[in-house]
PDB file of C-alpha atoms in Angstrom:
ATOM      1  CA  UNK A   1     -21.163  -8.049   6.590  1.00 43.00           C
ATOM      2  CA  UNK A   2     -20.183 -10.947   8.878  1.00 44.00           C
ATOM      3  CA  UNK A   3     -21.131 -14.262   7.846  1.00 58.00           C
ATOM      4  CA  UNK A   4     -22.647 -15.043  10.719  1.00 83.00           C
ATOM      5  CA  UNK A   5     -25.919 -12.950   9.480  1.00 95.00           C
ATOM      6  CA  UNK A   6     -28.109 -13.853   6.912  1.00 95.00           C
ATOM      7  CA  UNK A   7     -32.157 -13.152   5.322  1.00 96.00           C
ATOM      8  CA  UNK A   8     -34.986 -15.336   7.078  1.00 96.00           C
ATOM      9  CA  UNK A   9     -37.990 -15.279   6.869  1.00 95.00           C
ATOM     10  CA  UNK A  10     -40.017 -11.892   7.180  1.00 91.00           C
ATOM     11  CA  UNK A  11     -42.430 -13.377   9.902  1.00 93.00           C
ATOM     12  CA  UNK A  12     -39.864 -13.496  12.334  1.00 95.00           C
ATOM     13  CA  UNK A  13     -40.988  -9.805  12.858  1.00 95.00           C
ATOM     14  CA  UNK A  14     -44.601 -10.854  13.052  1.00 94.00           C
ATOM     15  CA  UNK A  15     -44.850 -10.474  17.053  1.00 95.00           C
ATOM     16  CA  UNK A  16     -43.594  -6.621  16.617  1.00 93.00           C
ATOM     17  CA  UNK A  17     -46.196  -6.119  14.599  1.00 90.00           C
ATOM     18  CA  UNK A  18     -48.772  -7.150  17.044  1.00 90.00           C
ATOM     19  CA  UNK A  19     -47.356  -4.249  19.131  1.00 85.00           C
ATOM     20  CA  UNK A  20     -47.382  -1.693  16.367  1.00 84.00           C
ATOM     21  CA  UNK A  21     -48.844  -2.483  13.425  1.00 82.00           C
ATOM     22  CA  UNK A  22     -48.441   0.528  11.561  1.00 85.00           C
ATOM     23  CA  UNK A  23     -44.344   0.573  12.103  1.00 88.00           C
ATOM     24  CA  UNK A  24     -43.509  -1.911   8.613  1.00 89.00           C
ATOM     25  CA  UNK A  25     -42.439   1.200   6.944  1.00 89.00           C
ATOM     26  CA  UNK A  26     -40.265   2.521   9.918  1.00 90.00           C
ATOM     27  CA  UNK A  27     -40.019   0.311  12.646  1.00 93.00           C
ATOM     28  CA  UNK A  28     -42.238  -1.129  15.624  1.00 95.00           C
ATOM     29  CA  UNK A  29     -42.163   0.392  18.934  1.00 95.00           C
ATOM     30  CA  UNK A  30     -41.008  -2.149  21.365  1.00 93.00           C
ATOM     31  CA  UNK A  31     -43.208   0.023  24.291  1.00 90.00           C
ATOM     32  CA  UNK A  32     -41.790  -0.300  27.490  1.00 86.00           C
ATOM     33  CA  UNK A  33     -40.980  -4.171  28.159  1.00 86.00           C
ATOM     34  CA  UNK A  34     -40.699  -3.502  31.546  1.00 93.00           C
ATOM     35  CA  UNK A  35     -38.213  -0.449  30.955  1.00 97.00           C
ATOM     36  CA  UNK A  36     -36.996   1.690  28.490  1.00 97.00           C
ATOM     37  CA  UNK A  37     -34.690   4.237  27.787  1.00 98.00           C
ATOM     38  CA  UNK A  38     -34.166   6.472  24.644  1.00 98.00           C
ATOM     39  CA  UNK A  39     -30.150   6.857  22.896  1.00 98.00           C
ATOM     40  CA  UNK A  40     -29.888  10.460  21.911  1.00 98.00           C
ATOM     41  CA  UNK A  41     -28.354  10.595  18.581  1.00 97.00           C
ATOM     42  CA  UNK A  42     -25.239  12.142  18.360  1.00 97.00           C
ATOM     43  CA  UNK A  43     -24.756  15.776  17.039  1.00 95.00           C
ATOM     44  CA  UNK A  44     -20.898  18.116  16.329  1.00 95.00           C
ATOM     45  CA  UNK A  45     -20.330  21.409  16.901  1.00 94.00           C
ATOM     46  CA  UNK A  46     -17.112  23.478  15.594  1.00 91.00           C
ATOM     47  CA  UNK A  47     -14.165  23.080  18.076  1.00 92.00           C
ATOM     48  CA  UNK A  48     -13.747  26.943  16.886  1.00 81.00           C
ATOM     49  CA  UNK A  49     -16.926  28.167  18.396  1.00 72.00           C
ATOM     50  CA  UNK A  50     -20.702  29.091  17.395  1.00 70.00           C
ATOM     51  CA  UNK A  51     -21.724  30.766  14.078  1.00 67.00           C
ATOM     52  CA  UNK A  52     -25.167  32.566  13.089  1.00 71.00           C
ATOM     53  CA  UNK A  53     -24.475  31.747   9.481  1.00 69.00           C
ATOM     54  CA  UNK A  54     -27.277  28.807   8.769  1.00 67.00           C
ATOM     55  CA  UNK A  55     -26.756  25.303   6.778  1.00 58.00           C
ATOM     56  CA  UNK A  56     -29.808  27.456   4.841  1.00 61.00           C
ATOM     57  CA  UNK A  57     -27.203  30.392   4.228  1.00 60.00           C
ATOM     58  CA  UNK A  58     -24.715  28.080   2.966  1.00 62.00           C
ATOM     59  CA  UNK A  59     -26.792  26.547   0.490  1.00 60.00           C
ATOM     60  CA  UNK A  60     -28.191  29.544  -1.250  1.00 66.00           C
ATOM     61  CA  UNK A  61     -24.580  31.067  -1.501  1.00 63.00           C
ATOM     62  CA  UNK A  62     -23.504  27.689  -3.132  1.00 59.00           C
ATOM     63  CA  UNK A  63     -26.692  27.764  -5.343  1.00 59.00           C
ATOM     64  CA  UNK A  64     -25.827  31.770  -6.071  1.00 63.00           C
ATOM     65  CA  UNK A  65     -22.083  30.937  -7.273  1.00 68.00           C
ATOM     66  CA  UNK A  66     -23.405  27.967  -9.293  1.00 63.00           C
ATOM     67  CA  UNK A  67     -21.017  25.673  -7.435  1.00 61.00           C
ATOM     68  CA  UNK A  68     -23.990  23.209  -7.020  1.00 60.00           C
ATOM     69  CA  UNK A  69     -27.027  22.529  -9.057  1.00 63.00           C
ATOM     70  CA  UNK A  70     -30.622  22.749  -7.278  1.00 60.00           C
ATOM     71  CA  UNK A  71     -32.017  20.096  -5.961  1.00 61.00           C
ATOM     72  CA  UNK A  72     -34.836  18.830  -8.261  1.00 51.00           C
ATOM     73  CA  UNK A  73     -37.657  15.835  -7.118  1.00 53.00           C
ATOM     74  CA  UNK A  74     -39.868  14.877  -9.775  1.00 57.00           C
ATOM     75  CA  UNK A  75     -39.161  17.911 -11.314  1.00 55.00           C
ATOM     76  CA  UNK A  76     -39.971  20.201  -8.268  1.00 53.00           C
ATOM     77  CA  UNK A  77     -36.777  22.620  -7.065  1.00 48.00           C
ATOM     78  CA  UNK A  78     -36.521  21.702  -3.489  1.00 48.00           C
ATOM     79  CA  UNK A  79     -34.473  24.701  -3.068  1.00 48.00           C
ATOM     80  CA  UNK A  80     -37.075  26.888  -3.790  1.00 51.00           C
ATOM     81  CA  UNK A  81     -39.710  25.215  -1.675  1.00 47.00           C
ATOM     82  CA  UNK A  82     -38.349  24.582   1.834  1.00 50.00           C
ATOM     83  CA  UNK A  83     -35.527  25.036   4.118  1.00 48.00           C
ATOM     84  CA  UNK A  84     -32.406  22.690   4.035  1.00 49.00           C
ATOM     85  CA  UNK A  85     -30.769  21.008   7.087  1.00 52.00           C
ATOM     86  CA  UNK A  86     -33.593  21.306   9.232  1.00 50.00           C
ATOM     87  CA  UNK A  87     -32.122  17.737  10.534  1.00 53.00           C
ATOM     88  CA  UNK A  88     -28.995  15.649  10.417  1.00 57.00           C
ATOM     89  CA  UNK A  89     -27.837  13.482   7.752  1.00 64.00           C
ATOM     90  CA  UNK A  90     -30.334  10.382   7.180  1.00 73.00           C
ATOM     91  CA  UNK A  91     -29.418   7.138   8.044  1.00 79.00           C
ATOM     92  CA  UNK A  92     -25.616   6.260   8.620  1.00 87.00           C
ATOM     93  CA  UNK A  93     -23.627   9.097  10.591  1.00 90.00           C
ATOM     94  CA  UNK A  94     -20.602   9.497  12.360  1.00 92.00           C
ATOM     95  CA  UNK A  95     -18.335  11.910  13.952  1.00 93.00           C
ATOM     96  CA  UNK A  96     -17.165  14.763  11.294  1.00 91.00           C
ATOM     97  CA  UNK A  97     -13.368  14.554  12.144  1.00 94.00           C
ATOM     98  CA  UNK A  98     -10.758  17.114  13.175  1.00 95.00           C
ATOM     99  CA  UNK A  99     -12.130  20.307  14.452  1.00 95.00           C
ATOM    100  CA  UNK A 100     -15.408  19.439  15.659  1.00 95.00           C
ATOM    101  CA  UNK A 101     -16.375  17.517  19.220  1.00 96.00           C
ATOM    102  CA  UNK A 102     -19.451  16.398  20.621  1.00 96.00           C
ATOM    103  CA  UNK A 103     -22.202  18.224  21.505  1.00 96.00           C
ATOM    104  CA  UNK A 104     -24.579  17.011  23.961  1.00 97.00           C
ATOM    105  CA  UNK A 105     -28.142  17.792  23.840  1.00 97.00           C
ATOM    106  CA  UNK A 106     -28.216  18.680  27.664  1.00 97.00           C
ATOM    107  CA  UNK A 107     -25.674  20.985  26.877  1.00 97.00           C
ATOM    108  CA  UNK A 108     -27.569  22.739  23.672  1.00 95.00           C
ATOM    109  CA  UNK A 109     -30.481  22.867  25.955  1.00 96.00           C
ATOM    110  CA  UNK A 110     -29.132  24.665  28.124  1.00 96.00           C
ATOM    111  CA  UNK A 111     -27.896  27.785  26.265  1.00 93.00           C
ATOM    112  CA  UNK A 112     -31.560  28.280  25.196  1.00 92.00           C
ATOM    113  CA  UNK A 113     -33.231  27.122  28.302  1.00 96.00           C
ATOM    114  CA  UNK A 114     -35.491  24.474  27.095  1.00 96.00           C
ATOM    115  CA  UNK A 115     -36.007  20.535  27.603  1.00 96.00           C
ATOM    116  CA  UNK A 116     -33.828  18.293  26.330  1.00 97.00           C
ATOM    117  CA  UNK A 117     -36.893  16.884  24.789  1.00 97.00           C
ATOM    118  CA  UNK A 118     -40.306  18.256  24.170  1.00 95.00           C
ATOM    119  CA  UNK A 119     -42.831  16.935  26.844  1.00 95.00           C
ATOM    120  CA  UNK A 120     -45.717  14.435  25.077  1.00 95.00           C
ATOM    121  CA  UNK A 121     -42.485  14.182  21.936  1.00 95.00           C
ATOM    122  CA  UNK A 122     -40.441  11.831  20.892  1.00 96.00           C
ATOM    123  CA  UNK A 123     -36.602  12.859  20.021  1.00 97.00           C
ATOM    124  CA  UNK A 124     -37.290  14.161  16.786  1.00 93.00           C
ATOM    125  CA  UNK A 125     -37.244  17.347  14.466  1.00 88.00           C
ATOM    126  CA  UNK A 126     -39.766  19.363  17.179  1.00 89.00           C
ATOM    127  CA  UNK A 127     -36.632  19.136  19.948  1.00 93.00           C
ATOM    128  CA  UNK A 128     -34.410  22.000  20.602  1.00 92.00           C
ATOM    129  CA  UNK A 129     -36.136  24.346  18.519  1.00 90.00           C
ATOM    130  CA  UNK A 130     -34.558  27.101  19.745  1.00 88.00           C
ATOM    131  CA  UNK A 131     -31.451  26.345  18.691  1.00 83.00           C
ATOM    132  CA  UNK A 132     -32.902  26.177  15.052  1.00 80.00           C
ATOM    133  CA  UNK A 133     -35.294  28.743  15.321  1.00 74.00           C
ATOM    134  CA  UNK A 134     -35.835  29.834  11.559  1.00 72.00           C
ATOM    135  CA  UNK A 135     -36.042  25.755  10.717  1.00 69.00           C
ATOM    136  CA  UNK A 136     -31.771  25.318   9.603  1.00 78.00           C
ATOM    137  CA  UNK A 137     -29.260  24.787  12.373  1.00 84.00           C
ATOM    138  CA  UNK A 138     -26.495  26.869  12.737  1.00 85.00           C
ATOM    139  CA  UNK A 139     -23.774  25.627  10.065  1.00 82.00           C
ATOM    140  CA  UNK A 140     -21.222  25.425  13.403  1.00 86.00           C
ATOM    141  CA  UNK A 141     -23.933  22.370  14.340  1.00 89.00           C
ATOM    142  CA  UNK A 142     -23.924  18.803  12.492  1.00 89.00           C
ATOM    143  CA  UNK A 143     -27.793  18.319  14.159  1.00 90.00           C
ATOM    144  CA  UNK A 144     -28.822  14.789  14.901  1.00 93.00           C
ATOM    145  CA  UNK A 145     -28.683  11.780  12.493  1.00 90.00           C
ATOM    146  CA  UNK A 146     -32.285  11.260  11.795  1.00 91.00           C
ATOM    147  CA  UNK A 147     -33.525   7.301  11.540  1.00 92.00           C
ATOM    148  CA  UNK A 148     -30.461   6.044  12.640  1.00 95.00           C
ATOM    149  CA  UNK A 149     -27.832   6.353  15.646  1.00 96.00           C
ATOM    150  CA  UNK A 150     -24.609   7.170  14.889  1.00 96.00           C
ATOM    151  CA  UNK A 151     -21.776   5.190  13.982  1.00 97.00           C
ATOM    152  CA  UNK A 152     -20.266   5.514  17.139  1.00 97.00           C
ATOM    153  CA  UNK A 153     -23.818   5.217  19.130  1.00 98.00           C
ATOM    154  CA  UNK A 154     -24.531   1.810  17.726  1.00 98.00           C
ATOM    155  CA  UNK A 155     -21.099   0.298  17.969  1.00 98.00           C
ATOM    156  CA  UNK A 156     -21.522   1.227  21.774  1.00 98.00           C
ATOM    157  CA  UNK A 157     -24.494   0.094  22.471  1.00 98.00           C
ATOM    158  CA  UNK A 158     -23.892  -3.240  20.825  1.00 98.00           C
ATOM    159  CA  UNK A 159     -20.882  -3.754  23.200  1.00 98.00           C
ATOM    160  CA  UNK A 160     -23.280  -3.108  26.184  1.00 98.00           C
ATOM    161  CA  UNK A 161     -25.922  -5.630  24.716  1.00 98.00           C
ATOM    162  CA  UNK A 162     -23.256  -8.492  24.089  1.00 98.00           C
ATOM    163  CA  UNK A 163     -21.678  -7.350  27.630  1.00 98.00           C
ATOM    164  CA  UNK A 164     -25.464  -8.346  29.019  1.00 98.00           C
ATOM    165  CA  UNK A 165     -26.533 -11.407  27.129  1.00 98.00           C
ATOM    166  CA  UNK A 166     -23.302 -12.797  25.219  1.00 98.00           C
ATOM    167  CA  UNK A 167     -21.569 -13.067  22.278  1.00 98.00           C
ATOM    168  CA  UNK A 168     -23.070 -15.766  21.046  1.00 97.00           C
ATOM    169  CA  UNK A 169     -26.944 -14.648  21.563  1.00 98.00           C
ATOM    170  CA  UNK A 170     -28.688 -15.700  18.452  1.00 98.00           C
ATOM    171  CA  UNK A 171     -30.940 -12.111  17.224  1.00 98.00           C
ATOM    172  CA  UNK A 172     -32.960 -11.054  14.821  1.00 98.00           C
ATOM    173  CA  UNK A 173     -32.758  -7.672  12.902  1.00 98.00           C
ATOM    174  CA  UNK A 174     -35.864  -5.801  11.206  1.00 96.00           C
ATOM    175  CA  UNK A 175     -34.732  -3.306   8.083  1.00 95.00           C
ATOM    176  CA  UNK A 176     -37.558  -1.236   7.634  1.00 92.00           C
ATOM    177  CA  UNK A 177     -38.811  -0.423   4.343  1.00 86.00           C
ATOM    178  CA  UNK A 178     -38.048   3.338   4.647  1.00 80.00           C
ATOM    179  CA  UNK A 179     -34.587   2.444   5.387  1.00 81.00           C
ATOM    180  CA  UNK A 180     -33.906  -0.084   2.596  1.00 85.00           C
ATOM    181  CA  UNK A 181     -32.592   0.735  -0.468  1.00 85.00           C
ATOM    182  CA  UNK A 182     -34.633  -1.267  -2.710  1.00 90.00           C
ATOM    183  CA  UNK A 183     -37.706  -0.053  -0.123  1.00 87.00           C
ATOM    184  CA  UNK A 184     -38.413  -4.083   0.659  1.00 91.00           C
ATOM    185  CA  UNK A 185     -38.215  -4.845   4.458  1.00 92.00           C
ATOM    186  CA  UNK A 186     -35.584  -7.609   5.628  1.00 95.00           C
ATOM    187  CA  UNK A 187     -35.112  -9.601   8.576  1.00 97.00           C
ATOM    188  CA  UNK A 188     -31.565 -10.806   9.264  1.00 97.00           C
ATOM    189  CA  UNK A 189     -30.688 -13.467  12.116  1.00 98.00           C
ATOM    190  CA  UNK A 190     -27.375 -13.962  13.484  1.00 98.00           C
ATOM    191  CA  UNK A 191     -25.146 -13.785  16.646  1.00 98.00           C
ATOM    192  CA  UNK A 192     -24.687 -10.633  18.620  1.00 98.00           C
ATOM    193  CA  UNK A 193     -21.248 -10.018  18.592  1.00 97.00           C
ATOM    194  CA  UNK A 194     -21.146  -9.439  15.207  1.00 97.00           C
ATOM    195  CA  UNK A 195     -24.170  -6.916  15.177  1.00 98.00           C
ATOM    196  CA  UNK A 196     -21.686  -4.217  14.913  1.00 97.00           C
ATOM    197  CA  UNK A 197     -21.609  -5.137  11.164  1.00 96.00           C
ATOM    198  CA  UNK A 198     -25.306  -4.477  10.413  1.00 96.00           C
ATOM    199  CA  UNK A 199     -24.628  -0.732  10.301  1.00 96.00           C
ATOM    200  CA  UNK A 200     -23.301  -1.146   6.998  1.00 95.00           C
ATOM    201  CA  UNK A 201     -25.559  -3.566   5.435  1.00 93.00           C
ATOM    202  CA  UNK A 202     -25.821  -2.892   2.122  1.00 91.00           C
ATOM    203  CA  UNK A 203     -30.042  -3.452   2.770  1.00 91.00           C
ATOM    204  CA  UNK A 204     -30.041  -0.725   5.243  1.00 90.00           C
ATOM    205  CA  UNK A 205     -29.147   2.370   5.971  1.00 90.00           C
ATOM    206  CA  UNK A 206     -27.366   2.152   9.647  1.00 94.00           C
ATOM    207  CA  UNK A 207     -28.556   0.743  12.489  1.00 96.00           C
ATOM    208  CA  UNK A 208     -31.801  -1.479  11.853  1.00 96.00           C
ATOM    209  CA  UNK A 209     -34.974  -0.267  12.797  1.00 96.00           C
ATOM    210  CA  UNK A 210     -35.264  -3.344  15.385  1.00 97.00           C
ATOM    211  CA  UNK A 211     -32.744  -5.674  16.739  1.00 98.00           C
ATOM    212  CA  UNK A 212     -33.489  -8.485  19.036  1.00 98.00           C
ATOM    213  CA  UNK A 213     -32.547 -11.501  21.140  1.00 98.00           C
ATOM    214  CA  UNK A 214     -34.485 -15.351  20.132  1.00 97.00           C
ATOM    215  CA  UNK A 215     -36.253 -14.914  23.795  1.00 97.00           C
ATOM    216  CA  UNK A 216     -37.346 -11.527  23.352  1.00 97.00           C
ATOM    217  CA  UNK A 217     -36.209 -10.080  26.234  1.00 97.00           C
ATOM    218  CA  UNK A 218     -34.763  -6.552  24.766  1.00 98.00           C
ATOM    219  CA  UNK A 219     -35.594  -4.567  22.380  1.00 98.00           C
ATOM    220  CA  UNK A 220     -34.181  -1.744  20.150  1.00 98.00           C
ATOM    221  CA  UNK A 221     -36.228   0.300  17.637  1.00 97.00           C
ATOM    222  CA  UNK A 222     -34.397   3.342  15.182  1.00 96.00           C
ATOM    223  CA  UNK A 223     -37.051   4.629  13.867  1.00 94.00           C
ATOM    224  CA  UNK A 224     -37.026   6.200  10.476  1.00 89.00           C
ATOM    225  CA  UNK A 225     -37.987   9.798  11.582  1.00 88.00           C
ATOM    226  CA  UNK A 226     -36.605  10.081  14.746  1.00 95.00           C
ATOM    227  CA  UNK A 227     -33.245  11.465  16.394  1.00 95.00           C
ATOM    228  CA  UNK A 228     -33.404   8.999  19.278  1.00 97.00           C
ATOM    229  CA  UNK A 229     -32.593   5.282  19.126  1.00 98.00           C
ATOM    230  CA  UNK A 230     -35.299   3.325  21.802  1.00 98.00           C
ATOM    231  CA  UNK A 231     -33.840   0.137  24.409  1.00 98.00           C
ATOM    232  CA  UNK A 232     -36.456  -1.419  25.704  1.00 97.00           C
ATOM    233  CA  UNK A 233     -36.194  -4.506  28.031  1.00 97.00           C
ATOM    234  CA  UNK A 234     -34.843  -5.103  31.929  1.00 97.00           C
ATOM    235  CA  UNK A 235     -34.533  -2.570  34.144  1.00 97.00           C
ATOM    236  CA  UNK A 236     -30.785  -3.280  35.421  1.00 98.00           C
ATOM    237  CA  UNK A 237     -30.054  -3.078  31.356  1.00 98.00           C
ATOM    238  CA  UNK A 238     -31.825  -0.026  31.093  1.00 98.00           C
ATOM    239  CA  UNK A 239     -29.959   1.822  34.186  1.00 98.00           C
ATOM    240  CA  UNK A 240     -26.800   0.598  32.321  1.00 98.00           C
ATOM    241  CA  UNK A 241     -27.534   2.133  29.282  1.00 98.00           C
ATOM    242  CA  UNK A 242     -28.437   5.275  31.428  1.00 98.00           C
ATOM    243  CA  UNK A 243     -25.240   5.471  32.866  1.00 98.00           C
ATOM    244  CA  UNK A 244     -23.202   4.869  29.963  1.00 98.00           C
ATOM    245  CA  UNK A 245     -20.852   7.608  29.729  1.00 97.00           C
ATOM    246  CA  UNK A 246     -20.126   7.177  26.026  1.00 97.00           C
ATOM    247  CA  UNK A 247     -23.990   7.406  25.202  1.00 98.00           C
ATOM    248  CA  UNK A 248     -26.626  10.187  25.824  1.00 98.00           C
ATOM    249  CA  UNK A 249     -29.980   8.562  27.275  1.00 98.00           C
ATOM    250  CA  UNK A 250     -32.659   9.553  29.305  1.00 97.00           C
ATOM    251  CA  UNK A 251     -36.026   7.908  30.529  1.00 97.00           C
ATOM    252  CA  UNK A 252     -39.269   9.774  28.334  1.00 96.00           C
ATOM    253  CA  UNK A 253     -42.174   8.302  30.587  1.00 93.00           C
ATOM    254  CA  UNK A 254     -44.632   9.562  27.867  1.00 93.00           C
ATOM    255  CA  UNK A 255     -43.390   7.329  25.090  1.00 89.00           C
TER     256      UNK A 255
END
């Protein structure tokens, strides 16, 4: 990580907590400071075309030819008890590589005629369900990264944060204790234009689950079991982000 972030003290996040108090484990929701919009995260599909084979049908035909073992939690066979891939990869994601391009959600929500989000719901694993209808995605689909945007996502939304307060901004970042490693929360401080960095912060697991300026006057908030990444904080920055053609964001006045 750059050099220019470092640990401080934990109560830097205190004031977060005063607007959610329940979010140490997965982040505090910023609320709408005086805007906000939400960053889609990012999800593939095959260059090649759609496929009604399931993440779920791959597994079991893996499991069936013994070319993986099952996946076992305190002794309980998680292959047994639920679907797999009912989400994206958790925490750090990126695009797949050759042979697969980006799929917008607008687009997916389309084909099945639904919103892009569920009114009253956050981005999260109730969106789009009719493009997962039995619980696993297609296996032509890479769904959304859940808890963090992608690697891609964050880098460009950095850019348009340093683009509207500086470089040399002093922030603060909050690593939530779902998303740390060693499950201990961290706040980092350091300068803005080398927030890019954070993503792979051996503490965390992609983008923090807050990151903000000394004078408060944005906010972002990844939390741990969502597929959206919220920007709260000036309107004009919030129409920016909106209009980003790189991004996928939309306004969701119920949250």
């Amino acid at each position: 990580m750059g050099d220019g972030w470092h640990e401080v003290a934990g109560d830097e996040a205190d004031w977060l907590a005063q607007l959610r108090p329940d979010g140490e484990l997965t982040g505090y929701d910023p609320g709408g400071r005086p805007d906000a919009a939400w960053i889609l995260h990012a999800m593939y599909e095959w260059e090649s075309g759609a496929t009604r084979t399931t993440h779920q049908d791959l597994r079991r035909s893996l499991l069936d030819a013994h070319l993986v073992e099952p996946e076992l939690i305190g002794g309980i066979n998680l292959d047994e008890w639920g679907v797999v891939d009912t989400g994206g990869a958790i925490g750090r994601s990126q695009h797949p590589g050759p042979g697969w391009r980006r799929l917008r959600w607008a687009e997916l929500a389309g084909r099945t005629d639904e919103p892009v989000v569920p009114p009253g719901s956050p981005p999260d694993f109730r969106s789009l369900p009719g493009s997962h209808p039995d619980g696993s995605w297609p296996a032509s689909i890479e769904p959304p990264g859940e808890g963090s945007l992608d690697r891609e996502g964050w880098s460009r939304l950095v850019d348009l944060l340093t683009a509207w307060s500086g470089p040399d901004t002093p922030c603060f970042a909050y690593i939530a204790r779902g998303a740390a490693p060693d499950e201990q929360a961290h706040v980092l401080a350091g300068p803005l234009g080398e927030a890019k960095a954070l993503y792979d912060d051996e503490r965390g697991s992609g983008s923090p689950a807050n990151l903000w300026p000394a004078d408060r006057s944005w906010v972002t908030w990844s939390d741990w079991d969502l597929w959206g990444t919220k920007v709260a904080g000036p309107p004009d920055l919030i129409e920016t982000i909106l209009t980003e053609p790189d991004l996928e964001a939309l306004r969701l006045p119920w949250c």
